[in-house]
Amino acid sequence: MDCKGSEKYYRSVFEQSPEGIFIADADGHFLLVNPRFCDMLGYSKEELLQMGISDIYNESGMDLKVQLNEKKVIRLEHFMKRKHGTSFYAQLNLKLLDDGCMQGIAHEIKMRTELMLQLHENQQRFQQLTSHIRDVFFLIDLSTAKFLYISPSYEEIWQQSIDDLMKDPTAWMASIHPDDQEQVKQLYIQHLHTGKLEANYRIVRSDSTTRWIHARTFPIYDEHQLLCRSAGVAEDITEHMQMMQERLEYAEYMERSLHDTIVAISRAGEYRDAYTAGHQSNVAYLSGAIAHELKLSKNTIEGLKVAAQIHDLGKIGIPIGLLMKPVKLSSIEFELIKTHVQIGYDIIKDIHFPWPVAETVLQHHERINGSGYPRGLKGDSINIEARVLAVADTIDAMSSHRPYRAALGLTAARSEIKKWRGILFDPAVVDACEKLFLEKKITLYS
């Protein structure tokens, strides 16, 4: 075949090809277009020769030329724009010619066009939805760590540009509070392998304000069940955190107020009896130490210490003459003294403590063999707080001066509780108390 015949043959192939074919110069302007390319786009040949690649495709001719200079041949899949505004999905094969021009072959992928148009429509709806929600929605390609989508709220909350984030996927981290950066960075790195992340952290914005963020992501798998993306939401929880902080401060204030009130009540009773001044505080301290040795819960220990601090409150209802009497009481007088547990219970029973304070005050003179008062309870019928309080009360009472006797001392007090271990006093409580003194974990009476 001679040159003229070859040219005629190739011209025929060019004109009759079922694929759209074009030749464009180095700037992307069309030099030749075949009929199929015109039909695909809805333009006449004359119209297309006045246009360029950027008029029908998102990328400019210069951008494509740069890619071709590197690879010589490239294959792209993307939307192409028709004359009347509609789009179709096409495969575009580009080749760099010897004279610097570009040859392109476009093939419409009809099924893919429908799917991509549907996907594009769904994306548009999603973007419209998220644009009106204050939370930040985002989609990350885990293979590249790049954002595929991020909702407009990002700019409002972070005070940063979405364009900057798309260029640098780590830009959001620059705003993280220095105290939170290392933790969030480690969680984010793990997330790139799992698709999962959940964290609360602070960001410092360009106006120097600090905001609390709650971020969480969920993994997305492809058709082969391979992890490919993560979808997430970042919520500004600053108001919630401020409210929680206010509640915490209020709770701490109420706790201090409760403690101060309990101490004031305790002192009110002790002002009537100089000999027992400090007794309730000592018992509260020792009770807490024993309870800790027994590994009771923090909440139980807290309630026990409150009860111990006011366990003799009921003595304000006992005649001062009996409390200060320097000789042994008669049986009738002792029966009157014993009513102090009921009086104390009646005073505080209507206070809504988060612990069984009133019941512990009522039970602190009960003994595990049933010989105590006021109800003669036995064993585990006596709550653990009262069983601990009974031992601590005995230790401090015997170690201190009383109107009717001098202090008997710590050694005698320890001997007393060991003597009645398992009879009057809970053996586990006695053992815990003894361990405190043997191991010098408590210095109250040293």
mmCIF file with all atom_site columns, C-alpha atoms in Angstrom, residues 81-210:
data_model
loop_
_atom_site.group_PDB
_atom_site.id
_atom_site.type_symbol
_atom_site.label_atom_id
_atom_site.label_alt_id
_atom_site.label_comp_id
_atom_site.label_asym_id
_atom_site.label_entity_id
_atom_site.label_seq_id
_atom_site.pdbx_PDB_ins_code
_atom_site.Cartn_x
_atom_site.Cartn_y
_atom_site.Cartn_z
_atom_site.occupancy
_atom_site.B_iso_or_equiv
_atom_site.pdbx_formal_charge
_atom_site.auth_seq_id
_atom_site.auth_comp_id
_atom_site.auth_asym_id
_atom_site.auth_atom_id
_atom_site.pdbx_PDB_model_num
ATOM 1   C CA . LYS A 1 81  ? -19.594 17.231 29.642 1.00 0.00 ? 81  LYS A CA 1
ATOM 2   C CA . ARG A 1 82  ? -22.050 17.296 26.740 1.00 0.00 ? 82  ARG A CA 1
ATOM 3   C CA . LYS A 1 83  ? -23.187 20.443 24.952 1.00 0.00 ? 83  LYS A CA 1
ATOM 4   C CA . HIS A 1 84  ? -26.550 20.708 26.697 1.00 0.00 ? 84  HIS A CA 1
ATOM 5   C CA . GLY A 1 85  ? -25.189 20.315 30.228 1.00 0.00 ? 85  GLY A CA 1
ATOM 6   C CA . THR A 1 86  ? -25.545 16.585 30.803 1.00 0.00 ? 86  THR A CA 1
ATOM 7   C CA . SER A 1 87  ? -22.565 14.391 31.610 1.00 0.00 ? 87  SER A CA 1
ATOM 8   C CA . PHE A 1 88  ? -21.475 10.850 30.830 1.00 0.00 ? 88  PHE A CA 1
ATOM 9   C CA . TYR A 1 89  ? -18.801 8.618  32.259 1.00 0.00 ? 89  TYR A CA 1
ATOM 10  C CA . ALA A 1 90  ? -15.995 7.806  29.823 1.00 0.00 ? 90  ALA A CA 1
ATOM 11  C CA . GLN A 1 91  ? -12.661 6.083  29.582 1.00 0.00 ? 91  GLN A CA 1
ATOM 12  C CA . LEU A 1 92  ? -10.102 8.385  27.984 1.00 0.00 ? 92  LEU A CA 1
ATOM 13  C CA . ASN A 1 93  ? -6.838  6.981  26.566 1.00 0.00 ? 93  ASN A CA 1
ATOM 14  C CA . LEU A 1 94  ? -4.233  9.623  25.776 1.00 0.00 ? 94  LEU A CA 1
ATOM 15  C CA . LYS A 1 95  ? -0.965  9.236  23.895 1.00 0.00 ? 95  LYS A CA 1
ATOM 16  C CA . LEU A 1 96  ? 1.806   11.760 23.371 1.00 0.00 ? 96  LEU A CA 1
ATOM 17  C CA . LEU A 1 97  ? 2.696   12.061 19.660 1.00 0.00 ? 97  LEU A CA 1
ATOM 18  C CA . ASP A 1 98  ? 6.167   12.758 18.299 1.00 0.00 ? 98  ASP A CA 1
ATOM 19  C CA . ASP A 1 99  ? 5.267   16.322 17.339 1.00 0.00 ? 99  ASP A CA 1
ATOM 20  C CA . GLY A 1 100 ? 4.140   17.126 20.904 1.00 0.00 ? 100 GLY A CA 1
ATOM 21  C CA . CYS A 1 101 ? 0.443   16.868 20.156 1.00 0.00 ? 101 CYS A CA 1
ATOM 22  C CA . MET A 1 102 ? -1.942  14.598 22.050 1.00 0.00 ? 102 MET A CA 1
ATOM 23  C CA . GLN A 1 103 ? -4.074  11.827 20.580 1.00 0.00 ? 103 GLN A CA 1
ATOM 24  C CA . GLY A 1 104 ? -7.133  10.838 22.558 1.00 0.00 ? 104 GLY A CA 1
ATOM 25  C CA . ILE A 1 105 ? -9.600  7.976  22.284 1.00 0.00 ? 105 ILE A CA 1
ATOM 26  C CA . ALA A 1 106 ? -12.809 8.316  24.320 1.00 0.00 ? 106 ALA A CA 1
ATOM 27  C CA . HIS A 1 107 ? -15.101 5.401  25.101 1.00 0.00 ? 107 HIS A CA 1
ATOM 28  C CA . GLU A 1 108 ? -18.431 5.929  26.845 1.00 0.00 ? 108 GLU A CA 1
ATOM 29  C CA . ILE A 1 109 ? -19.053 3.453  29.680 1.00 0.00 ? 109 ILE A CA 1
ATOM 30  C CA . LYS A 1 110 ? -22.845 3.451  29.728 1.00 0.00 ? 110 LYS A CA 1
ATOM 31  C CA . MET A 1 111 ? -23.459 1.173  32.714 1.00 0.00 ? 111 MET A CA 1
ATOM 32  C CA . ARG A 1 112 ? -20.754 2.951  34.651 1.00 0.00 ? 112 ARG A CA 1
ATOM 33  C CA . THR A 1 113 ? -22.307 6.271  33.623 1.00 0.00 ? 113 THR A CA 1
ATOM 34  C CA . GLU A 1 114 ? -25.615 5.325  35.233 1.00 0.00 ? 114 GLU A CA 1
ATOM 35  C CA . LEU A 1 115 ? -23.897 4.090  38.370 1.00 0.00 ? 115 LEU A CA 1
ATOM 36  C CA . MET A 1 116 ? -21.610 7.093  38.623 1.00 0.00 ? 116 MET A CA 1
ATOM 37  C CA . LEU A 1 117 ? -24.465 9.516  37.984 1.00 0.00 ? 117 LEU A CA 1
ATOM 38  C CA . GLN A 1 118 ? -26.430 7.817  40.742 1.00 0.00 ? 118 GLN A CA 1
ATOM 39  C CA . LEU A 1 119 ? -23.404 7.958  43.017 1.00 0.00 ? 119 LEU A CA 1
ATOM 40  C CA . HIS A 1 120 ? -22.846 11.603 42.127 1.00 0.00 ? 120 HIS A CA 1
ATOM 41  C CA . GLU A 1 121 ? -26.489 12.359 42.868 1.00 0.00 ? 121 GLU A CA 1
ATOM 42  C CA . ASN A 1 122 ? -26.231 10.577 46.205 1.00 0.00 ? 122 ASN A CA 1
ATOM 43  C CA . GLN A 1 123 ? -23.065 12.505 47.008 1.00 0.00 ? 123 GLN A CA 1
ATOM 44  C CA . GLN A 1 124 ? -24.839 15.742 46.171 1.00 0.00 ? 124 GLN A CA 1
ATOM 45  C CA . ARG A 1 125 ? -27.708 14.844 48.482 1.00 0.00 ? 125 ARG A CA 1
ATOM 46  C CA . PHE A 1 126 ? -25.270 13.836 51.214 1.00 0.00 ? 126 PHE A CA 1
ATOM 47  C CA . GLN A 1 127 ? -23.368 17.093 50.860 1.00 0.00 ? 127 GLN A CA 1
ATOM 48  C CA . GLN A 1 128 ? -26.604 19.093 50.967 1.00 0.00 ? 128 GLN A CA 1
ATOM 49  C CA . LEU A 1 129 ? -27.611 17.229 54.102 1.00 0.00 ? 129 LEU A CA 1
ATOM 50  C CA . THR A 1 130 ? -24.275 17.603 55.895 1.00 0.00 ? 130 THR A CA 1
ATOM 51  C CA . SER A 1 131 ? -23.961 21.266 54.921 1.00 0.00 ? 131 SER A CA 1
ATOM 52  C CA . HIS A 1 132 ? -26.825 22.041 57.313 1.00 0.00 ? 132 HIS A CA 1
ATOM 53  C CA . ILE A 1 133 ? -25.504 19.919 60.199 1.00 0.00 ? 133 ILE A CA 1
ATOM 54  C CA . ARG A 1 134 ? -23.057 21.482 62.640 1.00 0.00 ? 134 ARG A CA 1
ATOM 55  C CA . ASP A 1 135 ? -21.078 18.267 63.150 1.00 0.00 ? 135 ASP A CA 1
ATOM 56  C CA . VAL A 1 136 ? -18.164 17.593 60.821 1.00 0.00 ? 136 VAL A CA 1
ATOM 57  C CA . PHE A 1 137 ? -18.644 14.558 58.572 1.00 0.00 ? 137 PHE A CA 1
ATOM 58  C CA . PHE A 1 138 ? -15.643 13.144 56.730 1.00 0.00 ? 138 PHE A CA 1
ATOM 59  C CA . LEU A 1 139 ? -14.482 10.250 54.581 1.00 0.00 ? 139 LEU A CA 1
ATOM 60  C CA . ILE A 1 140 ? -10.844 9.073  54.535 1.00 0.00 ? 140 ILE A CA 1
ATOM 61  C CA . ASP A 1 141 ? -9.013  6.841  52.054 1.00 0.00 ? 141 ASP A CA 1
ATOM 62  C CA . LEU A 1 142 ? -6.998  4.657  54.433 1.00 0.00 ? 142 LEU A CA 1
ATOM 63  C CA . SER A 1 143 ? -4.466  3.653  51.767 1.00 0.00 ? 143 SER A CA 1
ATOM 64  C CA . THR A 1 144 ? -3.388  7.259  51.197 1.00 0.00 ? 144 THR A CA 1
ATOM 65  C CA . ALA A 1 145 ? -4.597  8.843  54.473 1.00 0.00 ? 145 ALA A CA 1
ATOM 66  C CA . LYS A 1 146 ? -6.269  11.530 52.340 1.00 0.00 ? 146 LYS A CA 1
ATOM 67  C CA . PHE A 1 147 ? -9.692  13.046 52.880 1.00 0.00 ? 147 PHE A CA 1
ATOM 68  C CA . LEU A 1 148 ? -12.176 12.127 50.178 1.00 0.00 ? 148 LEU A CA 1
ATOM 69  C CA . TYR A 1 149 ? -14.837 14.379 51.672 1.00 0.00 ? 149 TYR A CA 1
ATOM 70  C CA . ILE A 1 150 ? -15.229 16.732 54.602 1.00 0.00 ? 150 ILE A CA 1
ATOM 71  C CA . SER A 1 151 ? -18.358 18.734 55.395 1.00 0.00 ? 151 SER A CA 1
ATOM 72  C CA . PRO A 1 152 ? -18.429 22.565 55.492 1.00 0.00 ? 152 PRO A CA 1
ATOM 73  C CA . SER A 1 153 ? -18.779 22.652 59.292 1.00 0.00 ? 153 SER A CA 1
ATOM 74  C CA . TYR A 1 154 ? -15.046 21.923 59.502 1.00 0.00 ? 154 TYR A CA 1
ATOM 75  C CA . GLU A 1 155 ? -14.253 25.505 58.528 1.00 0.00 ? 155 GLU A CA 1
ATOM 76  C CA . GLU A 1 156 ? -16.569 26.885 61.221 1.00 0.00 ? 156 GLU A CA 1
ATOM 77  C CA . ILE A 1 157 ? -15.340 24.655 64.046 1.00 0.00 ? 157 ILE A CA 1
ATOM 78  C CA . TRP A 1 158 ? -11.616 24.431 63.205 1.00 0.00 ? 158 TRP A CA 1
ATOM 79  C CA . GLN A 1 159 ? -11.415 27.890 61.608 1.00 0.00 ? 159 GLN A CA 1
ATOM 80  C CA . GLN A 1 160 ? -9.328  26.322 58.840 1.00 0.00 ? 160 GLN A CA 1
ATOM 81  C CA . SER A 1 161 ? -9.810  25.990 55.092 1.00 0.00 ? 161 SER A CA 1
ATOM 82  C CA . ILE A 1 162 ? -11.112 22.718 53.654 1.00 0.00 ? 162 ILE A CA 1
ATOM 83  C CA . ASP A 1 163 ? -8.861  23.311 50.624 1.00 0.00 ? 163 ASP A CA 1
ATOM 84  C CA . ASP A 1 164 ? -5.826  23.377 52.925 1.00 0.00 ? 164 ASP A CA 1
ATOM 85  C CA . LEU A 1 165 ? -6.942  20.124 54.512 1.00 0.00 ? 165 LEU A CA 1
ATOM 86  C CA . MET A 1 166 ? -7.396  18.459 51.143 1.00 0.00 ? 166 MET A CA 1
ATOM 87  C CA . LYS A 1 167 ? -3.843  19.462 50.219 1.00 0.00 ? 167 LYS A CA 1
ATOM 88  C CA . ASP A 1 168 ? -2.412  18.432 53.587 1.00 0.00 ? 168 ASP A CA 1
ATOM 89  C CA . PRO A 1 169 ? -4.488  15.699 55.306 1.00 0.00 ? 169 PRO A CA 1
ATOM 90  C CA . THR A 1 170 ? -2.642  16.285 58.602 1.00 0.00 ? 170 THR A CA 1
ATOM 91  C CA . ALA A 1 171 ? -3.464  20.016 58.759 1.00 0.00 ? 171 ALA A CA 1
ATOM 92  C CA . TRP A 1 172 ? -6.243  19.412 61.312 1.00 0.00 ? 172 TRP A CA 1
ATOM 93  C CA . MET A 1 173 ? -3.688  18.043 63.792 1.00 0.00 ? 173 MET A CA 1
ATOM 94  C CA . ALA A 1 174 ? -1.853  21.370 64.001 1.00 0.00 ? 174 ALA A CA 1
ATOM 95  C CA . SER A 1 175 ? -4.763  22.799 66.003 1.00 0.00 ? 175 SER A CA 1
ATOM 96  C CA . ILE A 1 176 ? -4.796  20.034 68.628 1.00 0.00 ? 176 ILE A CA 1
ATOM 97  C CA . HIS A 1 177 ? -3.958  21.215 72.138 1.00 0.00 ? 177 HIS A CA 1
ATOM 98  C CA . PRO A 1 178 ? -0.306  20.368 72.996 1.00 0.00 ? 178 PRO A CA 1
ATOM 99  C CA . ASP A 1 179 ? -1.403  18.226 75.953 1.00 0.00 ? 179 ASP A CA 1
ATOM 100 C CA . ASP A 1 180 ? -3.593  16.076 73.680 1.00 0.00 ? 180 ASP A CA 1
ATOM 101 C CA . GLN A 1 181 ? -1.441  15.855 70.548 1.00 0.00 ? 181 GLN A CA 1
ATOM 102 C CA . GLU A 1 182 ? 0.560   12.706 71.289 1.00 0.00 ? 182 GLU A CA 1
ATOM 103 C CA . GLN A 1 183 ? -2.473  10.677 72.339 1.00 0.00 ? 183 GLN A CA 1
ATOM 104 C CA . VAL A 1 184 ? -4.532  11.730 69.304 1.00 0.00 ? 184 VAL A CA 1
ATOM 105 C CA . LYS A 1 185 ? -1.613  11.132 66.940 1.00 0.00 ? 185 LYS A CA 1
ATOM 106 C CA . GLN A 1 186 ? -1.191  7.559  68.191 1.00 0.00 ? 186 GLN A CA 1
ATOM 107 C CA . LEU A 1 187 ? -4.931  6.878  67.954 1.00 0.00 ? 187 LEU A CA 1
ATOM 108 C CA . TYR A 1 188 ? -5.000  8.281  64.411 1.00 0.00 ? 188 TYR A CA 1
ATOM 109 C CA . ILE A 1 189 ? -2.101  6.062  63.297 1.00 0.00 ? 189 ILE A CA 1
ATOM 110 C CA . GLN A 1 190 ? -3.888  3.012  64.729 1.00 0.00 ? 190 GLN A CA 1
ATOM 111 C CA . HIS A 1 191 ? -7.069  4.124  62.940 1.00 0.00 ? 191 HIS A CA 1
ATOM 112 C CA . LEU A 1 192 ? -5.298  3.948  59.561 1.00 0.00 ? 192 LEU A CA 1
ATOM 113 C CA . HIS A 1 193 ? -4.953  0.185  60.147 1.00 0.00 ? 193 HIS A CA 1
ATOM 114 C CA . THR A 1 194 ? -8.348  -0.479 61.752 1.00 0.00 ? 194 THR A CA 1
ATOM 115 C CA . GLY A 1 195 ? -10.679 2.244  60.509 1.00 0.00 ? 195 GLY A CA 1
ATOM 116 C CA . LYS A 1 196 ? -11.739 2.773  64.124 1.00 0.00 ? 196 LYS A CA 1
ATOM 117 C CA . LEU A 1 197 ? -11.119 5.787  66.316 1.00 0.00 ? 197 LEU A CA 1
ATOM 118 C CA . GLU A 1 198 ? -12.888 7.394  69.249 1.00 0.00 ? 198 GLU A CA 1
ATOM 119 C CA . ALA A 1 199 ? -11.418 10.231 71.251 1.00 0.00 ? 199 ALA A CA 1
ATOM 120 C CA . ASN A 1 200 ? -12.121 13.432 73.116 1.00 0.00 ? 200 ASN A CA 1
ATOM 121 C CA . TYR A 1 201 ? -9.540  16.150 72.613 1.00 0.00 ? 201 TYR A CA 1
ATOM 122 C CA . ARG A 1 202 ? -9.128  19.911 72.556 1.00 0.00 ? 202 ARG A CA 1
ATOM 123 C CA . ILE A 1 203 ? -8.284  22.184 69.648 1.00 0.00 ? 203 ILE A CA 1
ATOM 124 C CA . VAL A 1 204 ? -6.908  25.718 69.874 1.00 0.00 ? 204 VAL A CA 1
ATOM 125 C CA . ARG A 1 205 ? -8.324  27.867 67.087 1.00 0.00 ? 205 ARG A CA 1
ATOM 126 C CA . SER A 1 206 ? -6.877  30.863 65.272 1.00 0.00 ? 206 SER A CA 1
ATOM 127 C CA . ASP A 1 207 ? -8.802  33.226 67.582 1.00 0.00 ? 207 ASP A CA 1
ATOM 128 C CA . SER A 1 208 ? -7.099  31.514 70.589 1.00 0.00 ? 208 SER A CA 1
ATOM 129 C CA . THR A 1 209 ? -10.341 29.950 71.799 1.00 0.00 ? 209 THR A CA 1
ATOM 130 C CA . THR A 1 210 ? -10.285 26.313 72.882 1.00 0.00 ? 210 THR A CA 1
#
